[in-house]
Amino acid sequence: MSGHSKWSTIKRKKGANDAKRGKIFTKLIKEITIAAKMGGGDPDGNPRLRSAITTAKSENMPKDNIDRAIKKGTGDLDGAVYEEILYEGYGPAGVAVLVETMTDNKNRTVADIRHYFAKSNGNLGESGCVAWMFDQRGVITVDAEGVDEDELMELAIEAGAEDVVEEEGSFRILTAPEDFNDVVEALEKAEVKMEEASISMVPQNTVEVTEEKPAKNLLNLLDNLEDHDDVQKVHANFDIPDEIIEALS
């Protein structure tokens, strides 16, 4: 498993406090809103919206919040106008970083992101500088507790998944983007609880970070980015040894 996936799993297992949960809801509402704006308010005909709703439900977001976000996207309710912007750069140790943002003020957003990179001994790059190192994949996370690996593997593969791997108490299911919705539907029908389901950017290769100081700087960069209100997702191609991850967590 890549270091970013490992780090995210550790943080998820620790749980989120109320302030963090509020930020998670804010990001999910933005994603639902723009998904509905781009593809309509019917999740059956809008895979991106369906994915956002699945993730929102896994975070126990109230149905009223989800419905309001959809209505804002379709124009039935007034709301802020968001713009999607992808930023790319290099973190400590030459790690490639992709930052997906959704903002109503791109000048504010880029200034903050550039500051985070510089503060962590990284640098914000030009468009296209690292995106080629990642492939788009459907990524579905299932809590491993009470789940039979063989049964989950059979169900997911039959529905079109490419792979199922166990990592840090969870199963991670990978799909091609075009098969993502079919796999999610199969899991829903089988009443398999998904912790997260989204189209993500998966690194083709990873950069091993074996020294504690650059590892700490890198993880601080990722934490700062993920904590920013305008940042939806962060992807990075690093791998950090378990002992360093655990020491820093």
PDB file of N, CA and C in Angstrom, residues 211-249:
ATOM      1  N   GLU A 211      13.769   8.798   5.586  1.00  0.00           N
ATOM      2  CA  GLU A 211      14.301   9.636   6.661  1.00  0.00           C
ATOM      3  C   GLU A 211      13.153  10.367   7.360  1.00  0.00           C
ATOM      4  N   GLU A 212      13.265  10.481   8.687  1.00  0.00           N
ATOM      5  CA  GLU A 212      12.142  10.985   9.481  1.00  0.00           C
ATOM      6  C   GLU A 212      11.820  12.453   9.199  1.00  0.00           C
ATOM      7  N   LYS A 213      12.852  13.305   9.017  1.00  0.00           N
ATOM      8  CA  LYS A 213      12.574  14.730   8.839  1.00  0.00           C
ATOM      9  C   LYS A 213      11.792  15.017   7.561  1.00  0.00           C
ATOM     10  N   PRO A 214      12.241  14.528   6.378  1.00  0.00           N
ATOM     11  CA  PRO A 214      11.425  14.780   5.177  1.00  0.00           C
ATOM     12  C   PRO A 214      10.060  14.106   5.259  1.00  0.00           C
ATOM     13  N   ALA A 215       9.993  12.943   5.936  1.00  0.00           N
ATOM     14  CA  ALA A 215       8.696  12.274   6.097  1.00  0.00           C
ATOM     15  C   ALA A 215       7.751  13.146   6.915  1.00  0.00           C
ATOM     16  N   LYS A 216       8.268  13.738   7.983  1.00  0.00           N
ATOM     17  CA  LYS A 216       7.447  14.612   8.823  1.00  0.00           C
ATOM     18  C   LYS A 216       6.997  15.837   8.036  1.00  0.00           C
ATOM     19  N   ASN A 217       7.914  16.455   7.285  1.00  0.00           N
ATOM     20  CA  ASN A 217       7.551  17.614   6.472  1.00  0.00           C
ATOM     21  C   ASN A 217       6.485  17.268   5.437  1.00  0.00           C
ATOM     22  N   LEU A 218       6.632  16.092   4.830  1.00  0.00           N
ATOM     23  CA  LEU A 218       5.676  15.660   3.814  1.00  0.00           C
ATOM     24  C   LEU A 218       4.292  15.457   4.419  1.00  0.00           C
ATOM     25  N   LEU A 219       4.230  14.765   5.546  1.00  0.00           N
ATOM     26  CA  LEU A 219       2.936  14.499   6.175  1.00  0.00           C
ATOM     27  C   LEU A 219       2.308  15.786   6.701  1.00  0.00           C
ATOM     28  N   ASN A 220       3.132  16.739   7.154  1.00  0.00           N
ATOM     29  CA  ASN A 220       2.605  18.044   7.551  1.00  0.00           C
ATOM     30  C   ASN A 220       2.003  18.772   6.346  1.00  0.00           C
ATOM     31  N   LEU A 221       2.679  18.662   5.199  1.00  0.00           N
ATOM     32  CA  LEU A 221       2.157  19.271   3.973  1.00  0.00           C
ATOM     33  C   LEU A 221       0.797  18.686   3.622  1.00  0.00           C
ATOM     34  N   LEU A 222       0.705  17.358   3.644  1.00  0.00           N
ATOM     35  CA  LEU A 222      -0.555  16.700   3.295  1.00  0.00           C
ATOM     36  C   LEU A 222      -1.659  17.059   4.280  1.00  0.00           C
ATOM     37  N   ASP A 223      -1.324  17.095   5.573  1.00  0.00           N
ATOM     38  CA  ASP A 223      -2.320  17.465   6.585  1.00  0.00           C
ATOM     39  C   ASP A 223      -2.821  18.894   6.362  1.00  0.00           C
ATOM     40  N   ASN A 224      -1.895  19.825   6.110  1.00  0.00           N
ATOM     41  CA  ASN A 224      -2.291  21.218   5.883  1.00  0.00           C
ATOM     42  C   ASN A 224      -3.184  21.348   4.655  1.00  0.00           C
ATOM     43  N   LEU A 225      -2.811  20.644   3.582  1.00  0.00           N
ATOM     44  CA  LEU A 225      -3.618  20.695   2.370  1.00  0.00           C
ATOM     45  C   LEU A 225      -5.004  20.107   2.601  1.00  0.00           C
ATOM     46  N   GLU A 226      -5.060  18.923   3.211  1.00  0.00           N
ATOM     47  CA  GLU A 226      -6.339  18.254   3.420  1.00  0.00           C
ATOM     48  C   GLU A 226      -7.238  19.034   4.371  1.00  0.00           C
ATOM     49  N   ASP A 227      -6.632  19.834   5.258  1.00  0.00           N
ATOM     50  CA  ASP A 227      -7.406  20.593   6.238  1.00  0.00           C
ATOM     51  C   ASP A 227      -7.961  21.898   5.661  1.00  0.00           C
ATOM     52  N   HIS A 228      -7.478  22.287   4.466  1.00  0.00           N
ATOM     53  CA  HIS A 228      -7.920  23.540   3.864  1.00  0.00           C
ATOM     54  C   HIS A 228      -9.346  23.394   3.338  1.00  0.00           C
ATOM     55  N   ASP A 229     -10.169  24.396   3.599  1.00  0.00           N
ATOM     56  CA  ASP A 229     -11.579  24.314   3.226  1.00  0.00           C
ATOM     57  C   ASP A 229     -11.801  24.157   1.729  1.00  0.00           C
ATOM     58  N   ASP A 230     -10.884  24.691   0.904  1.00  0.00           N
ATOM     59  CA  ASP A 230     -11.069  24.639  -0.547  1.00  0.00           C
ATOM     60  C   ASP A 230     -10.534  23.357  -1.177  1.00  0.00           C
ATOM     61  N   VAL A 231      -9.820  22.550  -0.410  1.00  0.00           N
ATOM     62  CA  VAL A 231      -9.211  21.328  -0.944  1.00  0.00           C
ATOM     63  C   VAL A 231     -10.162  20.153  -0.758  1.00  0.00           C
ATOM     64  N   GLN A 232     -10.445  19.465  -1.854  1.00  0.00           N
ATOM     65  CA  GLN A 232     -11.341  18.315  -1.813  1.00  0.00           C
ATOM     66  C   GLN A 232     -10.572  17.010  -1.583  1.00  0.00           C
ATOM     67  N   LYS A 233      -9.500  16.813  -2.359  1.00  0.00           N
ATOM     68  CA  LYS A 233      -8.715  15.580  -2.259  1.00  0.00           C
ATOM     69  C   LYS A 233      -7.249  15.892  -2.506  1.00  0.00           C
ATOM     70  N   VAL A 234      -6.388  15.095  -1.882  1.00  0.00           N
ATOM     71  CA  VAL A 234      -4.951  15.204  -2.114  1.00  0.00           C
ATOM     72  C   VAL A 234      -4.425  13.817  -2.462  1.00  0.00           C
ATOM     73  N   HIS A 235      -3.610  13.721  -3.502  1.00  0.00           N
ATOM     74  CA  HIS A 235      -3.019  12.454  -3.929  1.00  0.00           C
ATOM     75  C   HIS A 235      -1.498  12.617  -3.955  1.00  0.00           C
ATOM     76  N   ALA A 236      -0.785  11.610  -3.495  1.00  0.00           N
ATOM     77  CA  ALA A 236       0.681  11.687  -3.491  1.00  0.00           C
ATOM     78  C   ALA A 236       1.253  10.298  -3.714  1.00  0.00           C
ATOM     79  N   ASN A 237       2.474  10.226  -4.262  1.00  0.00           N
ATOM     80  CA  ASN A 237       3.030   8.929  -4.662  1.00  0.00           C
ATOM     81  C   ASN A 237       4.176   8.461  -3.754  1.00  0.00           C
ATOM     82  N   PHE A 238       4.018   8.685  -2.444  1.00  0.00           N
ATOM     83  CA  PHE A 238       5.097   8.304  -1.529  1.00  0.00           C
ATOM     84  C   PHE A 238       4.835   6.968  -0.840  1.00  0.00           C
ATOM     85  N   ASP A 239       5.905   6.408  -0.326  1.00  0.00           N
ATOM     86  CA  ASP A 239       5.816   5.233   0.547  1.00  0.00           C
ATOM     87  C   ASP A 239       6.770   5.469   1.709  1.00  0.00           C
ATOM     88  N   ILE A 240       6.264   5.367   2.922  1.00  0.00           N
ATOM     89  CA  ILE A 240       7.058   5.563   4.129  1.00  0.00           C
ATOM     90  C   ILE A 240       7.035   4.265   4.925  1.00  0.00           C
ATOM     91  N   PRO A 241       8.179   3.784   5.405  1.00  0.00           N
ATOM     92  CA  PRO A 241       8.211   2.549   6.200  1.00  0.00           C
ATOM     93  C   PRO A 241       7.267   2.619   7.395  1.00  0.00           C
ATOM     94  N   ASP A 242       6.700   1.454   7.753  1.00  0.00           N
ATOM     95  CA  ASP A 242       5.730   1.396   8.841  1.00  0.00           C
ATOM     96  C   ASP A 242       6.241   2.027  10.127  1.00  0.00           C
ATOM     97  N   GLU A 243       7.517   1.780  10.465  1.00  0.00           N
ATOM     98  CA  GLU A 243       8.018   2.266  11.743  1.00  0.00           C
ATOM     99  C   GLU A 243       8.049   3.797  11.806  1.00  0.00           C
ATOM    100  N   ILE A 244       8.299   4.443  10.662  1.00  0.00           N
ATOM    101  CA  ILE A 244       8.309   5.906  10.645  1.00  0.00           C
ATOM    102  C   ILE A 244       6.870   6.442  10.676  1.00  0.00           C
ATOM    103  N   ILE A 245       5.985   5.817   9.900  1.00  0.00           N
ATOM    104  CA  ILE A 245       4.567   6.201   9.922  1.00  0.00           C
ATOM    105  C   ILE A 245       4.032   6.137  11.353  1.00  0.00           C
ATOM    106  N   GLU A 246       4.304   5.036  12.046  1.00  0.00           N
ATOM    107  CA  GLU A 246       3.786   4.846  13.402  1.00  0.00           C
ATOM    108  C   GLU A 246       4.399   5.856  14.364  1.00  0.00           C
ATOM    109  N   ALA A 247       5.693   6.159  14.204  1.00  0.00           N
ATOM    110  CA  ALA A 247       6.343   7.126  15.078  1.00  0.00           C
ATOM    111  C   ALA A 247       5.761   8.529  14.906  1.00  0.00           C
ATOM    112  N   LEU A 248       5.360   8.841  13.696  1.00  0.00           N
ATOM    113  CA  LEU A 248       4.850  10.173  13.406  1.00  0.00           C
ATOM    114  C   LEU A 248       3.342  10.302  13.604  1.00  0.00           C
ATOM    115  N   SER A 249       2.655   9.183  13.767  1.00  0.00           N
ATOM    116  CA  SER A 249       1.196   9.224  13.895  1.00  0.00           C
ATOM    117  C   SER A 249       0.762   9.452  15.320  1.00  0.00           C
TER     118      SER A 249
END
